[in-house]
Coordinates of C-alpha atoms (C1' of nucleotides) in Angstrom, one line a residue:
Chain A
M1 CA 0.0 0.0 -0.1
S2 CA 1.5 3.2 -1.0
V3 CA 1.6 6.2 1.3
S4 CA 0.3 8.5 -1.3
D5 CA -3.0 6.5 -1.5
P6 CA -5.6 9.2 -0.9
I7 CA -7.8 7.0 1.2
D8 CA -4.9 6.0 3.4
R9 CA -3.9 9.6 3.6
L10 CA -7.3 10.5 5.0
L11 CA -7.5 7.6 7.3
D12 CA -4.1 8.3 8.7
A13 CA -5.0 11.9 9.3
A14 CA -8.2 11.0 11.0
E15 CA -6.3 8.6 13.3
S16 CA -3.6 11.0 14.3
G17 CA -5.8 14.1 14.2
K18 CA -7.3 15.7 17.2
S19 CA -10.9 14.8 18.0
L20 CA -12.7 18.1 18.9
I21 CA -16.1 16.4 19.5
K22 CA -16.2 13.9 22.5
N23 CA -19.8 13.3 22.5
R24 CA -21.8 13.6 19.4
D25 CA -25.1 12.7 20.8
I26 CA -25.4 15.9 22.6
L27 CA -25.1 17.8 19.4
H28 CA -28.5 16.8 18.4
F29 CA -31.5 18.9 19.4
T30 CA -33.6 15.8 20.0
Y31 CA -31.3 14.9 22.8
I32 CA -32.8 15.8 26.1
P33 CA -30.1 17.1 28.6
D34 CA -30.8 16.1 32.1
N35 CA -30.6 19.5 33.4
I36 CA -32.5 21.8 31.2
Q37 CA -32.1 25.0 32.9
H38 CA -34.0 27.3 30.6
R39 CA -37.8 27.1 30.0
N40 CA -38.5 26.7 33.7
L41 CA -41.8 28.6 33.6
E42 CA -43.0 26.5 30.7
Q43 CA -41.9 23.2 32.4
E44 CA -43.9 24.3 35.4
Q45 CA -46.9 25.2 33.4
V46 CA -47.0 22.0 31.5
T47 CA -46.7 20.0 34.7
Q48 CA -49.3 21.9 36.3
S49 CA -51.9 21.0 33.7
L50 CA -50.8 17.4 33.7
L51 CA -50.8 17.1 37.5
P52 CA -54.3 15.8 38.0
I53 CA -53.3 12.5 36.4
L54 CA -51.2 11.7 39.8
K55 CA -54.5 12.1 41.6
K56 CA -56.0 9.6 39.2
S57 CA -58.3 12.1 37.4
R58 CA -58.0 13.2 33.9
P59 CA -55.6 16.1 33.2
S60 CA -56.5 19.1 31.1
N61 CA -56.0 19.0 27.4
L62 CA -53.3 21.1 26.5
L63 CA -52.2 23.2 23.4
V64 CA -48.6 24.2 23.2
Y65 CA -47.5 26.9 20.7
G66 CA -44.1 28.1 19.7
K67 CA -41.9 28.5 16.6
P68 CA -39.5 25.8 15.4
G69 CA -36.6 25.0 17.8
T70 CA -38.1 26.7 20.8
G71 CA -38.0 23.4 22.8
K72 CA -41.8 22.7 22.9
T73 CA -41.5 19.0 22.3
L74 CA -38.5 18.6 24.5
V75 CA -40.3 20.1 27.5
V76 CA -43.5 18.2 27.0
R77 CA -41.6 15.0 26.7
K78 CA -39.4 15.7 29.7
V79 CA -42.4 16.5 31.9
I80 CA -44.4 13.5 30.9
S81 CA -41.3 11.2 31.4
K82 CA -40.9 12.6 34.9
I83 CA -44.5 11.8 35.7
Q84 CA -44.2 8.4 34.5
E85 CA -41.2 7.9 36.7
R86 CA -43.3 8.9 39.7
V87 CA -46.2 6.4 39.0
E88 CA -43.9 3.7 37.9
K89 CA -44.2 1.7 41.0
S90 CA -48.0 2.0 41.4
N91 CA -50.4 -0.1 39.3
F92 CA -51.7 3.1 37.8
R93 CA -50.5 3.1 34.3
I94 CA -49.5 6.2 32.3
R95 CA -48.6 5.7 28.7
L96 CA -47.0 8.4 26.5
V97 CA -47.9 8.2 22.8
Y98 CA -46.2 10.6 20.5
S99 CA -47.0 11.3 16.8
N100 CA -45.9 13.9 14.4
S101 CA -48.7 14.8 12.0
K102 CA -46.1 16.0 9.5
E103 CA -44.5 12.6 9.3
E104 CA -47.8 10.8 9.3
T105 CA -49.3 12.1 6.1
T106 CA -52.7 10.8 6.5
L107 CA -55.4 10.5 9.2
Y108 CA -55.3 6.8 9.0
G109 CA -51.5 6.7 9.4
L110 CA -51.7 8.9 12.5
L111 CA -54.2 6.7 14.2
V112 CA -52.3 3.6 13.3
S113 CA -49.0 5.0 14.7
F114 CA -51.1 5.9 17.8
G115 CA -52.4 2.4 18.0
R116 CA -49.0 0.8 17.3
Q117 CA -47.4 2.7 20.3
L118 CA -50.2 1.3 22.5
G119 CA -49.1 -2.2 21.5
L120 CA -51.8 -3.2 19.0
T121 CA -50.3 -5.6 16.5
D122 CA -50.4 -5.8 12.7
K123 CA -53.2 -8.1 13.0
E124 CA -55.4 -6.1 15.5
L125 CA -54.7 -3.0 13.6
P126 CA -53.8 -3.4 10.0
T127 CA -52.1 -0.5 8.1
T128 CA -54.7 -0.3 5.5
G129 CA -58.2 -1.5 4.6
L130 CA -60.2 -0.5 7.5
A131 CA -62.7 2.3 8.0
I132 CA -61.3 5.1 10.1
S133 CA -64.1 4.9 12.6
E134 CA -63.2 1.1 12.9
V135 CA -59.5 2.0 13.7
F136 CA -60.7 4.4 16.3
K137 CA -63.0 1.9 17.9
R138 CA -60.2 -0.7 18.2
I139 CA -57.9 1.9 19.9
L140 CA -60.5 2.9 22.4
N141 CA -61.3 -0.7 23.1
N142 CA -57.6 -1.4 23.8
I143 CA -57.5 1.6 26.3
N144 CA -60.5 0.3 28.0
E145 CA -59.4 -3.2 28.3
N146 CA -56.0 -2.4 29.6
K147 CA -57.2 0.5 31.9
I148 CA -54.3 2.7 30.8
N149 CA -54.2 6.5 31.0
V150 CA -52.9 7.6 27.7
I151 CA -51.3 11.0 27.0
F152 CA -51.5 11.6 23.3
V153 CA -49.0 14.1 22.1
I154 CA -49.7 15.4 18.6
D155 CA -46.8 17.3 17.3
E156 CA -47.3 19.8 14.4
I157 CA -51.1 19.5 15.0
D158 CA -51.7 22.3 12.5
Y159 CA -50.9 19.8 9.7
L160 CA -53.5 17.4 11.2
A161 CA -56.0 20.3 11.2
Q162 CA -55.1 20.7 7.5
L163 CA -55.8 17.1 6.7
I164 CA -59.1 17.3 8.5
S165 CA -60.3 20.2 6.6
K166 CA -59.4 18.4 3.4
T167 CA -61.1 15.1 4.1
G168 CA -63.8 16.4 6.4
K169 CA -63.4 13.5 8.8
D170 CA -63.0 15.0 12.2
I171 CA -61.0 12.7 14.2
L172 CA -59.9 15.6 16.4
Y173 CA -63.4 16.0 17.5
Q174 CA -63.7 12.3 18.2
L175 CA -60.5 12.3 20.1
T176 CA -61.6 15.1 22.3
R177 CA -64.8 13.3 23.1
A178 CA -63.1 9.9 23.6
N179 CA -63.3 10.0 27.4
E180 CA -67.1 10.0 27.2
R181 CA -66.8 6.4 25.5
L182 CA -64.2 5.2 28.0
N183 CA -65.1 3.4 31.2
N184 CA -61.8 2.5 32.2
G185 CA -58.7 4.6 31.7
S186 CA -58.5 8.1 30.0
L187 CA -57.2 9.9 27.1
T188 CA -55.5 13.3 27.4
L189 CA -54.4 15.2 24.3
V190 CA -51.4 17.5 24.1
G191 CA -51.2 19.4 20.8
I192 CA -48.1 21.2 19.7
S193 CA -48.2 23.8 17.0
N194 CA -45.8 26.0 15.3
D195 CA -48.7 28.1 13.9
L196 CA -50.6 30.3 16.5
T197 CA -53.5 30.8 14.1
F198 CA -54.2 27.3 13.3
K199 CA -57.2 27.1 15.7
E200 CA -59.3 29.2 13.2
K201 CA -59.3 26.1 11.0
L202 CA -60.8 24.0 13.7
D203 CA -64.4 23.2 14.7
P204 CA -65.2 25.4 17.6
R205 CA -66.4 22.4 19.6
V206 CA -62.9 20.9 19.3
I207 CA -61.2 24.2 20.4
S208 CA -63.3 24.4 23.6
T209 CA -62.2 20.8 24.8
L210 CA -58.7 20.8 23.3
G211 CA -57.7 24.3 24.4
E212 CA -58.4 23.8 28.0
E213 CA -55.0 25.0 28.7
E214 CA -52.7 26.9 26.5
I215 CA -48.9 27.6 26.7
V216 CA -46.9 29.8 24.5
F217 CA -43.3 29.3 24.0
T218 CA -41.7 32.5 23.1
N219 CA -38.6 32.8 20.7
Y220 CA -35.3 32.3 22.2
S221 CA -33.2 35.6 22.3
V222 CA -29.6 35.6 21.1
D223 CA -28.5 35.5 24.7
Q224 CA -30.6 32.5 25.5
I225 CA -29.4 30.6 22.5
K226 CA -25.9 31.3 23.6
K227 CA -26.5 30.0 26.9
I228 CA -28.0 26.9 25.4
L229 CA -25.1 26.4 23.1
K230 CA -22.7 26.9 26.0
E231 CA -24.3 24.1 27.9
R232 CA -24.0 21.7 25.1
I233 CA -20.6 22.7 24.0
E234 CA -19.3 22.1 27.5
E235 CA -20.7 18.5 27.3
A236 CA -19.9 17.8 23.8
F237 CA -16.6 19.3 23.0
I238 CA -13.2 19.0 24.5
P239 CA -12.4 22.0 26.7
N240 CA -11.5 25.3 24.8
S241 CA -12.2 24.0 21.5
V242 CA -14.8 26.5 20.5
S243 CA -13.7 30.1 20.2
E244 CA -15.8 32.8 21.8
S245 CA -16.2 34.6 18.4
A246 CA -17.5 31.3 16.9
L247 CA -20.0 30.9 19.7
N248 CA -21.2 34.4 19.2
L249 CA -21.6 34.1 15.4
C250 CA -23.5 30.8 15.9
S251 CA -26.0 32.4 18.3
A252 CA -26.4 35.5 16.2
L253 CA -27.0 33.5 13.0
A254 CA -29.6 31.3 14.7
G255 CA -31.1 33.9 16.9
G256 CA -31.3 36.5 14.2
E257 CA -33.6 34.3 12.1
H258 CA -36.2 32.9 14.4
G259 CA -34.7 32.2 17.7
D260 CA -34.2 28.6 16.5
A261 CA -32.0 26.6 19.0
R262 CA -32.3 23.5 16.7
R263 CA -30.5 25.4 14.0
A264 CA -27.8 26.8 16.5
I265 CA -26.9 23.3 17.6
D266 CA -26.8 22.0 14.1
L267 CA -24.6 24.8 13.1
I268 CA -22.1 24.1 15.9
R269 CA -22.1 20.5 15.2
V270 CA -21.4 20.8 11.4
A271 CA -18.8 23.5 12.2
G272 CA -17.2 21.0 14.6
E273 CA -17.0 18.4 12.0
I274 CA -15.5 20.7 9.5
A275 CA -12.9 21.8 11.9
E276 CA -12.0 18.2 12.7
R277 CA -11.7 17.4 9.1
Q278 CA -9.3 20.3 8.6
Q279 CA -7.3 19.2 11.5
S280 CA -7.8 22.5 13.2
E281 CA -7.1 23.1 16.9
N282 CA -10.3 24.8 17.6
I283 CA -13.5 26.0 15.9
S284 CA -13.3 29.5 14.4
E285 CA -15.8 32.0 13.0
E286 CA -14.7 30.8 9.5
H287 CA -15.7 27.2 10.3
V288 CA -19.2 28.4 11.5
R289 CA -19.6 30.4 8.2
E290 CA -18.6 27.3 6.1
A291 CA -21.0 25.2 8.2
S292 CA -23.9 27.6 7.6
Q293 CA -23.3 27.5 3.8
K294 CA -22.9 23.8 3.8
I295 CA -26.2 23.2 5.6
E296 CA -28.0 25.3 3.1
E297 CA -26.5 23.7 0.1
N298 CA -27.3 20.2 1.5
K299 CA -30.8 21.2 2.1
E300 CA -31.3 22.3 -1.5
E301 CA -29.5 19.3 -2.9
A302 CA -31.5 16.9 -0.7
S303 CA -34.8 18.5 -1.7
L304 CA -33.8 18.4 -5.4
K305 CA -33.0 14.8 -5.3
S306 CA -36.1 13.8 -3.6
Y307 CA -38.4 15.0 -6.4
P308 CA -40.2 12.5 -8.6
L309 CA -39.4 12.2 -12.2
H310 CA -41.9 14.5 -13.7
E311 CA -41.1 17.3 -11.2
K312 CA -37.5 16.9 -12.1
L313 CA -38.4 17.1 -15.9
V314 CA -40.4 20.2 -15.1
I315 CA -37.4 21.9 -13.3
L316 CA -35.1 20.9 -16.3
A317 CA -37.8 22.5 -18.6
I318 CA -37.4 25.8 -16.7
I319 CA -33.7 25.8 -17.4
K320 CA -34.3 25.0 -21.1
A321 CA -37.1 27.4 -21.8
G322 CA -35.8 30.8 -22.3
G323 CA -38.7 33.2 -21.2
S324 CA -40.1 30.7 -18.7
S325 CA -43.8 31.4 -18.8
T326 CA -46.1 28.5 -17.9
G327 CA -46.8 27.8 -21.6
E328 CA -43.2 27.9 -22.7
I329 CA -42.2 25.7 -19.7
Y330 CA -45.0 23.3 -20.7
S331 CA -43.9 22.9 -24.3
S332 CA -40.3 22.5 -23.3
Y333 CA -41.4 19.9 -20.8
K334 CA -43.2 18.0 -23.5
T335 CA -40.1 17.9 -25.7
L336 CA -38.2 16.6 -22.7
C337 CA -40.8 13.9 -22.1
K338 CA -40.5 12.8 -25.7
T339 CA -36.8 12.6 -25.4
V340 CA -36.7 10.3 -22.4
G341 CA -39.7 8.4 -23.7
R342 CA -42.3 9.1 -21.1
D343 CA -46.0 10.1 -21.4
E344 CA -46.5 13.7 -20.7
L345 CA -48.9 14.9 -18.1
T346 CA -51.6 17.6 -18.6
Q347 CA -50.9 21.2 -18.4
R348 CA -53.1 21.6 -15.4
R349 CA -51.0 19.1 -13.5
V350 CA -47.7 20.9 -14.7
T351 CA -49.2 24.2 -13.3
Q352 CA -49.9 22.4 -10.0
M353 CA -46.3 21.1 -9.9
L354 CA -44.8 24.5 -10.6
S355 CA -46.8 25.8 -7.5
E356 CA -45.5 22.9 -5.4
I357 CA -41.9 23.5 -6.5
E358 CA -42.3 27.3 -6.0
L359 CA -43.1 26.5 -2.3
S360 CA -39.9 24.8 -1.7
G361 CA -38.2 28.0 -2.8
I362 CA -36.2 26.5 -5.7
I363 CA -38.1 28.6 -8.1
N364 CA -39.8 32.0 -8.0
G365 CA -43.0 32.8 -9.7
R366 CA -44.4 36.1 -10.7
L367 CA -47.9 36.8 -12.1
I368 CA -47.8 38.8 -15.3
N369 CA -50.6 40.4 -17.2
Q370 CA -49.9 40.9 -20.8
G371 CA -53.2 42.4 -21.9
I372 CA -54.5 40.8 -25.0
H373 CA -51.6 38.4 -24.8
G374 CA -53.2 37.0 -21.8
R375 CA -52.1 36.4 -18.2
T376 CA -49.3 34.0 -17.2
K377 CA -46.9 33.4 -14.5
K378 CA -43.1 33.7 -15.1
Y379 CA -40.8 31.5 -13.3
K380 CA -37.2 32.0 -12.4
L381 CA -34.7 29.7 -10.9
T382 CA -33.3 30.8 -7.5
I383 CA -30.4 28.4 -7.7
S384 CA -27.8 27.8 -10.3
P385 CA -28.5 25.3 -13.1
E386 CA -25.2 23.7 -12.3
M387 CA -26.4 22.9 -8.9
I388 CA -29.5 21.3 -10.3
K389 CA -27.6 19.3 -12.9
K390 CA -25.2 18.1 -10.2
A391 CA -28.2 16.9 -8.1
F392 CA -29.9 15.2 -11.1
K393 CA -26.9 13.6 -12.6
D394 CA -27.4 10.3 -10.8
D395 CA -30.9 9.9 -12.3
L396 CA -30.5 7.4 -15.2
T397 CA -33.4 8.5 -17.1
L398 CA -32.3 12.0 -17.2
Q399 CA -28.7 11.5 -18.3
D400 CA -29.5 12.2 -21.9
I401 CA -30.9 15.6 -21.4
I402 CA -28.6 17.1 -18.8
Chain B
dA1 C1' -66.7 50.3 -23.6
dT2 C1' -66.0 46.0 -25.1
dT3 C1' -63.5 42.0 -26.5
dC4 C1' -60.4 38.6 -25.9
dC5 C1' -55.9 36.3 -24.8
dA6 C1' -53.5 32.7 -22.0
dC7 C1' -53.4 31.1 -18.7
dA8 C1' -54.3 30.6 -12.8
dG9 C1' -56.2 27.8 -9.8
dG10 C1' -60.7 25.5 -7.5
dA11 C1' -63.8 21.5 -7.6
dA12 C1' -64.9 17.1 -8.6
dA13 C1' -64.4 12.9 -10.6
dC14 C1' -61.7 8.9 -11.7
dA15 C1' -58.3 5.1 -12.0
dG16 C1' -55.2 2.4 -9.5
dT17 C1' -53.2 0.3 -5.4
dG18 C1' -53.3 -2.3 -1.4
dG19 C1' -55.7 -3.7 1.9
dT20 C1' -60.0 -5.8 5.3
dC21 C1' -64.2 -8.2 6.0
dC22 C1' -67.8 -11.5 5.7
Chain C
dG1 C1' -64.8 -13.4 -4.4
dG2 C1' -67.4 -9.1 -4.1
dA3 C1' -68.4 -5.1 -1.3
dC4 C1' -66.0 -1.8 0.9
dC5 C1' -62.2 1.4 2.6
dA6 C1' -58.3 5.1 2.4
dC7 C1' -55.3 7.3 -0.2
dT8 C1' -52.5 9.2 -4.2
dG9 C1' -51.8 11.1 -8.4
dT10 C1' -54.0 12.5 -12.1
dT11 C1' -57.6 14.5 -15.6
dT12 C1' -61.6 16.9 -16.8
dC13 C1' -64.3 20.8 -16.4
dC14 C1' -64.8 25.1 -15.0
dT15 C1' -64.7 30.2 -13.5
dG16 C1' -62.0 34.2 -13.1
dT17 C1' -58.7 37.9 -14.3
dG18 C1' -56.0 42.4 -15.9
dG19 C1' -54.9 45.0 -19.3
dA20 C1' -53.6 45.7 -24.5
dA21 C1' -56.2 45.9 -28.6
dT22 C1' -60.0 47.3 -31.2

DNA sequence: ATTCCACAGGAAACAGTGGTCC
DNA sequence: GGACCACTGTTTCCTGTGGAAT
């Protein structure tokens, strides 16, 4: 094996190089530190409203608001696990069930994930084929039979509200009324939402039961983020490896946006990884800047890669079409379809795709009225065509047209 | 003042998939 | 094996729109 072999060189460097990060787990937002010092008030409030469960009565339903990365989920989870610890010895059973409505894209999926965590098997609760009301009935039966007290945490409940308004099936209403159908055990709902206005989309009857208690998590200030980062850095990095200026920049970047602690922790983690790779002694401002850029690029590339074929074709059509009005993009898209030998979709569908892609921020649309030449929407790319081609180059069907 | 373009975008229907239940 | 269910991606049909051209 020659010394100049690039793989060997990297491996050697990694072995001899200094490791700045001593505990990677702590650099993930989902990790719950034992000693969360911040959000004391909110921890107290959440505990307060769940307290009745210790006295064997049903706690208040709870709505928790706050922007992403404000620690809502962490606090709720921490409080519930503490309560669980308390009652562990008694035969009074509390079960935490957590579902994220954004990850479960359908009502059915959400209920099934709920049932699975209660221990219902594939057989008792199949992943498809049943009527939603039937799924619901089976879950309630399970709670009844086992006499458990369930706390159902629905994260990003605003997405659920959207699903409900689309399908017209109000499982939230049924969930809030579930206790009337339960002889044994109980069901408490904790809804977590990023959107303070989401209640407007709900049935007023649901709001009155769901919103028995409401807690708002305010955004973190730059100083608070700095404090959080300091705590994590102390645990995760070797001493003196993060410069003060890097810490400040990290807090400023994340705090300036939305007070998002998640982003701050991500940032310092990626900066640490970059610094390690460069064999640096410590993490500097420069590393944080690089990390910030890298996170952005990765996000774009990942979202590009995840598009289905026809969306990719539409994006490529935008590159190929000069002026980029919907009509031009569509005819360019049709040519591309012919080249790769795929059936083309209708213009209506392509318009819809364009709006979806626009939401992700990769393209930018502007409505233009051209008088007798009609009205159209002109689209512009917000990222470089090279970046797109780079992301698409692994797709075999597209290789001929890139 | 009226017409008319080139779409935007909502609503509903439909096809297909993968399942249960009796 | 047929009735039924949820869900996704799509098509079909439709109404609405701002301003140049007439």
